[in-house]
Coordinates of C-alpha atoms in Angstrom, one line a residue:
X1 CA 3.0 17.9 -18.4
X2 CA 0.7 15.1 -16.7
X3 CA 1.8 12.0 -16.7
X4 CA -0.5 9.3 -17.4
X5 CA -1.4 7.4 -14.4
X6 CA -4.9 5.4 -15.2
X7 CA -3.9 1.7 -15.4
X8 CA -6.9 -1.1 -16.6
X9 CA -4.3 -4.1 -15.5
X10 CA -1.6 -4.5 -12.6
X11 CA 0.9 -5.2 -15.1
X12 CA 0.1 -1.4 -16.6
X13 CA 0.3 -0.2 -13.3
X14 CA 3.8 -1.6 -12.6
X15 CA 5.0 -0.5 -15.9
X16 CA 4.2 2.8 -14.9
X17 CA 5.1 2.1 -11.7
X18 CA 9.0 1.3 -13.5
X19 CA 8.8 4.6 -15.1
X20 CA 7.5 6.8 -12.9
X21 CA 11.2 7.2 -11.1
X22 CA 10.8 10.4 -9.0
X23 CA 8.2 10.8 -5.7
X24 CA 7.4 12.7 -3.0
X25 CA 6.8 11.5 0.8
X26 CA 4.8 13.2 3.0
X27 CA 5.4 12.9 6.9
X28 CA 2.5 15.6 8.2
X29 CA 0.7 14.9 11.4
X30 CA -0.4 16.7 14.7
X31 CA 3.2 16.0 16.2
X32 CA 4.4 18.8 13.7
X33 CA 3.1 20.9 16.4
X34 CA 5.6 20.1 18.5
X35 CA 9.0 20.0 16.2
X36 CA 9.1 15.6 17.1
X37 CA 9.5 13.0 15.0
X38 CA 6.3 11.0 14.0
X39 CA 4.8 8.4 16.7
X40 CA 9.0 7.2 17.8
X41 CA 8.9 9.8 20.7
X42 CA 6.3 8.4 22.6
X43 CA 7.3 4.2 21.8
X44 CA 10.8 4.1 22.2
X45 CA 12.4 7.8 22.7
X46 CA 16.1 6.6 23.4
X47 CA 16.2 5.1 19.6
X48 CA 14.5 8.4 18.4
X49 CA 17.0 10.4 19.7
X50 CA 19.9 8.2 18.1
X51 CA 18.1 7.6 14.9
X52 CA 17.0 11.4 14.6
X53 CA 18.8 14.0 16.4
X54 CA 18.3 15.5 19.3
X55 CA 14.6 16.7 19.5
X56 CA 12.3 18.1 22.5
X57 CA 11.0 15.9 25.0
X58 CA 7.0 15.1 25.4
X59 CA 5.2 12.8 27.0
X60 CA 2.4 10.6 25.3
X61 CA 0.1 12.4 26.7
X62 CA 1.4 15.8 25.5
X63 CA 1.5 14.2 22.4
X64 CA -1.7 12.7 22.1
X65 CA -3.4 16.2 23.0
X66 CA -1.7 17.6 20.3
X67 CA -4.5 16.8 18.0
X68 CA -6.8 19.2 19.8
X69 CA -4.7 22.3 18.3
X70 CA -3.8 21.1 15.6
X71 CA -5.3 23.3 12.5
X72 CA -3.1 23.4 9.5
X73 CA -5.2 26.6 7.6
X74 CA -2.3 27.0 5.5
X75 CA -2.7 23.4 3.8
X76 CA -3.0 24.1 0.2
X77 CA -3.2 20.8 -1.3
X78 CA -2.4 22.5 -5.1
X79 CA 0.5 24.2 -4.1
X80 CA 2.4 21.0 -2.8
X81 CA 1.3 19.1 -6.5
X82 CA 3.0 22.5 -8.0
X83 CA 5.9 21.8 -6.1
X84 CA 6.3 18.2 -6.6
X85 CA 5.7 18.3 -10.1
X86 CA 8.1 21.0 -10.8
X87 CA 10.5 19.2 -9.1
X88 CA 9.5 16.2 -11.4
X89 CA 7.8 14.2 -9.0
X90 CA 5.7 11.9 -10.7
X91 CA 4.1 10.3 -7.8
X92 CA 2.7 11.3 -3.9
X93 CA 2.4 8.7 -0.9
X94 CA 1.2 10.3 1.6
X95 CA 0.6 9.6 5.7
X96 CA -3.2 8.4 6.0
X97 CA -2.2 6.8 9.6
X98 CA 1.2 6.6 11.6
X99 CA 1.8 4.5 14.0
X100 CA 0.6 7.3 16.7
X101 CA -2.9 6.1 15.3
X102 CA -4.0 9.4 14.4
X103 CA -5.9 9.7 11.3
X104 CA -5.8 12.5 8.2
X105 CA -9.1 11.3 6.6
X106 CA -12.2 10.5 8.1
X107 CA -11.5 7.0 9.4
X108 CA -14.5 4.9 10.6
X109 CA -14.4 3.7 14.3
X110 CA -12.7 6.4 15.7
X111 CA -12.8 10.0 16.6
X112 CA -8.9 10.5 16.6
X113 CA -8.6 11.9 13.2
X114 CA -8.4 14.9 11.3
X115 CA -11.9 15.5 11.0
X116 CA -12.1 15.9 15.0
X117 CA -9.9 18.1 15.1
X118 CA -9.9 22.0 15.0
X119 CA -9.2 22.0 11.3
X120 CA -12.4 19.8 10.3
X121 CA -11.8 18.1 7.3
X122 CA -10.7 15.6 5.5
X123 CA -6.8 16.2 4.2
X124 CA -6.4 12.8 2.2
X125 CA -9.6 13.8 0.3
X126 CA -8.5 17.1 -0.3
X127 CA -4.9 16.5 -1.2
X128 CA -6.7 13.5 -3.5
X129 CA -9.0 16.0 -5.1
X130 CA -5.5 17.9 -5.9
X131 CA -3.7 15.1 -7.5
X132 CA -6.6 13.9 -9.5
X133 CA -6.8 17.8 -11.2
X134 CA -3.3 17.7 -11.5
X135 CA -2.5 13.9 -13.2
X136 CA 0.0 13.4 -10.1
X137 CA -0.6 9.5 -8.5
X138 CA -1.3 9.2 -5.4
X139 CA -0.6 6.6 -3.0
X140 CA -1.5 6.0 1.2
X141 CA 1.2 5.1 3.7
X142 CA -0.6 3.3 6.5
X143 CA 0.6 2.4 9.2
X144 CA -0.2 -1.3 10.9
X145 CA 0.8 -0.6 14.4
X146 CA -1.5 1.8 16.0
X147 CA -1.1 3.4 19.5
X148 CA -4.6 4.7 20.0
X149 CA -6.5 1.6 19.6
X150 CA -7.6 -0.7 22.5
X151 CA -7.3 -4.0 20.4
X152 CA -4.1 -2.7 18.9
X153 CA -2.6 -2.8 22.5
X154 CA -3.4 -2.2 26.3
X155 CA -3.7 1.8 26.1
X156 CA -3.9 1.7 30.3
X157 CA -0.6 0.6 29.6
X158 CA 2.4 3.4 28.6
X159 CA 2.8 2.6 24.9
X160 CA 6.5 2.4 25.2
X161 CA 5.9 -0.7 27.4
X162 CA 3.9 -2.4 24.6
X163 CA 4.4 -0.5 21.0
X164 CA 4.7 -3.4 19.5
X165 CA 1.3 -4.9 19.9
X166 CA -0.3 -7.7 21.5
X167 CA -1.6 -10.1 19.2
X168 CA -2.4 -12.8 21.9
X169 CA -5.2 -10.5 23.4
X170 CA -8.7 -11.9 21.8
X171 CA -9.0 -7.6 21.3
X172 CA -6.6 -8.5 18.2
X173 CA -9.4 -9.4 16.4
X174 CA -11.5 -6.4 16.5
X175 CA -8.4 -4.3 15.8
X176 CA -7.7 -6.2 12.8
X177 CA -11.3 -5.3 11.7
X178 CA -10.7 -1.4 12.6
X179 CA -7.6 -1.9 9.9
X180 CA -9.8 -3.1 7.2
X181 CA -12.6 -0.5 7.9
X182 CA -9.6 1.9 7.1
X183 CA -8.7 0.5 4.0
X184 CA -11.8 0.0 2.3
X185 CA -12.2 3.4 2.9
X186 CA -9.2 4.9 1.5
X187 CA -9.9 2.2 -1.5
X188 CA -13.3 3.4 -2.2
X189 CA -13.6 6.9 -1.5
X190 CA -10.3 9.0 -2.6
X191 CA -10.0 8.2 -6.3
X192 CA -7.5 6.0 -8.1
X193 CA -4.8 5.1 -5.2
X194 CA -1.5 4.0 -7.0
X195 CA 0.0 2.3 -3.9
X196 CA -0.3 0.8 -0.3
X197 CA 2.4 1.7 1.5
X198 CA 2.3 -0.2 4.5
X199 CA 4.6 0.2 7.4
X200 CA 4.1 -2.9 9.4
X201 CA 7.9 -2.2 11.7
X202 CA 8.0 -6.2 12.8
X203 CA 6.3 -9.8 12.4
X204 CA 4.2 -8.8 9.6
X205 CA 2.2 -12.5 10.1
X206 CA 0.2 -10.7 12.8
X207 CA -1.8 -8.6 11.0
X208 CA -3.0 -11.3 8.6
X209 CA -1.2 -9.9 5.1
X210 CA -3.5 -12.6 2.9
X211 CA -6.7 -11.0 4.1
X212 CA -5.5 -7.9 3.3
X213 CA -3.9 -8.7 -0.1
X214 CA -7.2 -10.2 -1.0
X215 CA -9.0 -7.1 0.1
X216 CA -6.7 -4.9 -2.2
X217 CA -7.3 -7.5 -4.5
X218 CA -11.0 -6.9 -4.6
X219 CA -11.9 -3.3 -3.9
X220 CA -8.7 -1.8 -5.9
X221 CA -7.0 -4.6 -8.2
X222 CA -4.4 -2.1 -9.7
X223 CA -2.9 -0.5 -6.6
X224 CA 0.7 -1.5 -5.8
X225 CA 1.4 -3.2 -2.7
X226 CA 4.8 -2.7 -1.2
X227 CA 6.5 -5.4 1.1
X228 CA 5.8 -4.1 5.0
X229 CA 2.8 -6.5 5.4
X230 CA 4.1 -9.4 4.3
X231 CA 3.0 -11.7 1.4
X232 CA 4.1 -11.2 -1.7
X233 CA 5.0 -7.5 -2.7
X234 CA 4.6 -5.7 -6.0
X235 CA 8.1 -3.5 -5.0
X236 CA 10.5 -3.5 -2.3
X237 CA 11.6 -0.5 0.3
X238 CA 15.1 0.3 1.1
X239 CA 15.1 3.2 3.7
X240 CA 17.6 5.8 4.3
X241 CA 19.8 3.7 2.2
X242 CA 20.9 3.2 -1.6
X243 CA 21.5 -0.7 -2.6
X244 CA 25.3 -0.9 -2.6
X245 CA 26.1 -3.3 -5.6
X246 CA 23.9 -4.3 -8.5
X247 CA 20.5 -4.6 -9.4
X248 CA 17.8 -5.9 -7.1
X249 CA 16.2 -9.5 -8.5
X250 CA 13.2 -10.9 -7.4
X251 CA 13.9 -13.6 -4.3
X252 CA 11.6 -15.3 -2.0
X253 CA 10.6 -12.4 0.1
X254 CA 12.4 -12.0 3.5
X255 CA 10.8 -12.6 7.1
X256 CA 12.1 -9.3 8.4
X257 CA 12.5 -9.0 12.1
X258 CA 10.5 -10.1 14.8
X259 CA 8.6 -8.8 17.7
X260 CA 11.5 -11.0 20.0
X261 CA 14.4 -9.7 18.2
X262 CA 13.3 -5.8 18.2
X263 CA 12.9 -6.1 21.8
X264 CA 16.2 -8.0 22.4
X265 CA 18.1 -5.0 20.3
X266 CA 16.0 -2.3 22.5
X267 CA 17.5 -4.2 25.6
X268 CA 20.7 -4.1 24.2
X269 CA 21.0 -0.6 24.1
X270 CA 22.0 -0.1 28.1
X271 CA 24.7 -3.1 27.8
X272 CA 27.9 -1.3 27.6
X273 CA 29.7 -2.7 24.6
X274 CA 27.5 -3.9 22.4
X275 CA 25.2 -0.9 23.3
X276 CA 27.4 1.6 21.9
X277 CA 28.0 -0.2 18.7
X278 CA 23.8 -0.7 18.1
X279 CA 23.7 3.4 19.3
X280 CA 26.3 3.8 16.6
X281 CA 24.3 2.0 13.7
X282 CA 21.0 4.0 15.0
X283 CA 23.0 7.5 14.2
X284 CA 24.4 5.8 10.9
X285 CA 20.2 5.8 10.1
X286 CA 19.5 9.1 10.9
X287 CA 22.9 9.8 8.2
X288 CA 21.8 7.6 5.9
X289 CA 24.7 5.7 5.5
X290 CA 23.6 2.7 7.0
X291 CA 22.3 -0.5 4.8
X292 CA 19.3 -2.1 6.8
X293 CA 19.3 -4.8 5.1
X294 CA 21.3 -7.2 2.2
X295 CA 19.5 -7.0 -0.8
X296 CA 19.5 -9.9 -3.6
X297 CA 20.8 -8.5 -6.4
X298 CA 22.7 -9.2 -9.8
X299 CA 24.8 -6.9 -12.2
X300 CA 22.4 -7.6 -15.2
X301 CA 19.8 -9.5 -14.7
X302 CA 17.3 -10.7 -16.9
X303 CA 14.6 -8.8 -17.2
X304 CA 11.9 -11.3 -15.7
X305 CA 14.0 -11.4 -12.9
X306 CA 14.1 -7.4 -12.1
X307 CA 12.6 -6.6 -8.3
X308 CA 10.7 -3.4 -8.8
X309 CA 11.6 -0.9 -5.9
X310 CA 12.6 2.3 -4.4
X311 CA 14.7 4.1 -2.0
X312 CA 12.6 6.8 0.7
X313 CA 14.9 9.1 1.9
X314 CA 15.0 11.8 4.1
X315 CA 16.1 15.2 3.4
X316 CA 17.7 16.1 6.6
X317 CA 17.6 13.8 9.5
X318 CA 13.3 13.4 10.5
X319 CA 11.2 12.8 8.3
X320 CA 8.6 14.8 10.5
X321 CA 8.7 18.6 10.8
X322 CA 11.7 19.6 13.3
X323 CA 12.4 23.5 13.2
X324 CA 16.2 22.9 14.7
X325 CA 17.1 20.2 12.1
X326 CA 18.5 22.1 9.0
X327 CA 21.1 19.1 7.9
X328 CA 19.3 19.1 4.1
X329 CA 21.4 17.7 1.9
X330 CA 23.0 19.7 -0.7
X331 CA 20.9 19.5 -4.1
X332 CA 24.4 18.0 -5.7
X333 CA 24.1 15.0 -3.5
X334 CA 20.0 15.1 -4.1
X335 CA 20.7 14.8 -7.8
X336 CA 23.3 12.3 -7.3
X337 CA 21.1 9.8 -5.3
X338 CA 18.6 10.5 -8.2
X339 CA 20.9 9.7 -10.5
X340 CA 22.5 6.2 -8.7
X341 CA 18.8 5.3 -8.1
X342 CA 17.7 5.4 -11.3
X343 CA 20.3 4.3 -13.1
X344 CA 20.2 1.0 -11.1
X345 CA 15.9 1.0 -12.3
X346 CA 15.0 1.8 -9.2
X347 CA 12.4 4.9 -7.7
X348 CA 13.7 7.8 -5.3
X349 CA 10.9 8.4 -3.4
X350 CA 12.3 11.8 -1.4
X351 CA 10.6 12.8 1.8
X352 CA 9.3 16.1 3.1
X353 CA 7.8 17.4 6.4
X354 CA 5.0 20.1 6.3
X355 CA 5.1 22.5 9.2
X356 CA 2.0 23.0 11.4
X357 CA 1.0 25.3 8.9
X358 CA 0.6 22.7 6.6
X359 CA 3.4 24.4 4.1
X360 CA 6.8 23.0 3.0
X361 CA 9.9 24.6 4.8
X362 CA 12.4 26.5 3.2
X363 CA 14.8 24.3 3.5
X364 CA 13.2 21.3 1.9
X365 CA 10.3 22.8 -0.3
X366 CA 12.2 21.7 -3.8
X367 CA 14.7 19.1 -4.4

């Protein structure tokens, strides 16, 4: 049975939003060729090893050539709504741009995208097409930080000496414009898009969140925002992790870490104390038993007060493809996160990584 996804009003859309529950997340890029997890490998590979498991080593430009084989002719856009729906998914986001900067529509200003590759089209237009037919919403993660581009960062540079971007470079500008190009694109040309799902990692005030607010504002003013840009979100994004008390309220919305403090905490790794407590929390991620961050919350709050949101989880330990990781959790505890999430008005937003093929594995096709 569809479920009714065309909104005239922002408040429509978060009501549906509220209701919708139950999604699906979609991790699927070039590096599924090579069993990694998305874009970490080739910024910090020490914290992708703690966070997700032991994985094979490549090196960034291993990675980045990656895209030159990569032809997924078993993508079948229809079969993964089937799925998700039968499930009782009621929603998709799906991975227009990581923060390897390669790109799974046609993206203006670049030639490192899908389109480029051996494969030839456009996936985010297809898998749109499919969720359109289908009455499934979809939504596009995208992904601020971009290794690729020049303005992004200093790509003579190895990207795990500057991942996290170099604003001060006057090339900032021009990256900032490459971003937008994006999202007008995915805004204009893919149907009715749900949701933003940004991924900004750090010091979201870099990338400008009020220009793009008002963009999303203009070109789409229905689709949901979520809060990895900065400015004010329309639902908040716990990650590998279930709120542990109460109900989340609305609060003035949190800095979030910066640039500074990321790279203090990768520094701190090598100390020898302190080190192996932070190498502890990173393999607490990858379990999912590890609360990033305190939540406000209330036992019943008033109803004005509620903070829409949602919980992405893994399924195993990546949220990429990674043949040797078969850790899927056992459909009891699946249902039980469901039920927890829910029942605290929150969305479980469950992830999945295609193989190369472009099909779901075994292990993780239905919930």
């Amino acid at each position: 049975m569809k479920h009714s996804i065309k909104c005239q009003t922002k408040e429509q859309r978060l009501d549906w939003y509220k209701a919708a529950k139950f999604g699906l997340f979609v991790h699927w890029g070039p590096y599924s060729l090579a069993g990694v997890e998305a874009s970490w490998p080739i910024m910090a590979p020490e914290l992708a090893a703690l966070a997700f498991g032991e994985q094979p080593e490549i090196s960034e430009a291993d990675y980045v050539s990656l895209a030159n084989r990569f032809n997924p002719t078993g993508f079948d856009p229809k079969a993964w709504v089937r799925s998700a729906q039968g499930a009782g998914m009621r929603y998709c986001v799906f991975t227009a741009k990581h923060h390897d900067g390669f790109c799974m529509f046609d993206a203006p200003e670049t030639d490192y995208k899908i389109t480029n590759a051996p494969y030839g089209r456009d996936l985010c237009k297809e898998l749109a097409d499919a969720c359109a037919e289908a009455g499934l919403a979809l939504g596009f993660y995208y992904s601020p930080p971009d290794m690729h581009h020049h303005g992004y960062r200093d790509t003579t540079k190895p990207a795990t000496s500057n991942w996290l971007g170099e604003p001060s470079r006057p090339e900032w500008a021009e990256y900032l414009d490459y971003m937008e190009s994006h999202i007008r694109k995915l805004l204009t040309e893919y149907g009715d898009i749900s949701l933003l799902w940004f991924d900004g990692l750090s010091s979201h005030d870099k990338y400008d969140p009020a220009r793009f607010h008002r963009l999303v504002r203009e070109l789409s003013p229905t689709t949901l925002i979520n809060d990895r840009l900065g400015g004010g979100p329309d639902f908040i994004t716990p990650e590998q992790y279930i709120p542990s008390a109460g109900i989340p309220i609305k609060s003035k919305p949190a800095g979030g870490i910066t640039d500074a403090q990321f790279r203090w905490l990768l520094r701190l790794l090598g100390a020898p104390l302190i080190g192996t407590w932070l190498k502890k929390l990173a393999r607490r991620y990858g379990e999912g038993n590890l609360q990033l961050a305190r939540i406000p919350s209330a036992p019943y709050p008033d109803p004005e007060d509620f903070q829409p949101w949602e919980t992405c989880m893994t399924m195993n330990k990546t949220w990429a493809y990674n043949p040797t990781d078969r850790a899927y959790k056992p459909a009891a505890e699946l249902i039980r996160n469901l039920v927890k999430v829910t029942g605290r008005g929150g969305n479980d937003r469950l992830n999945i990584g295609p193989t190369p093929e472009g099909e779901f594995p075994p292990g993780g096709a239905t919930p």
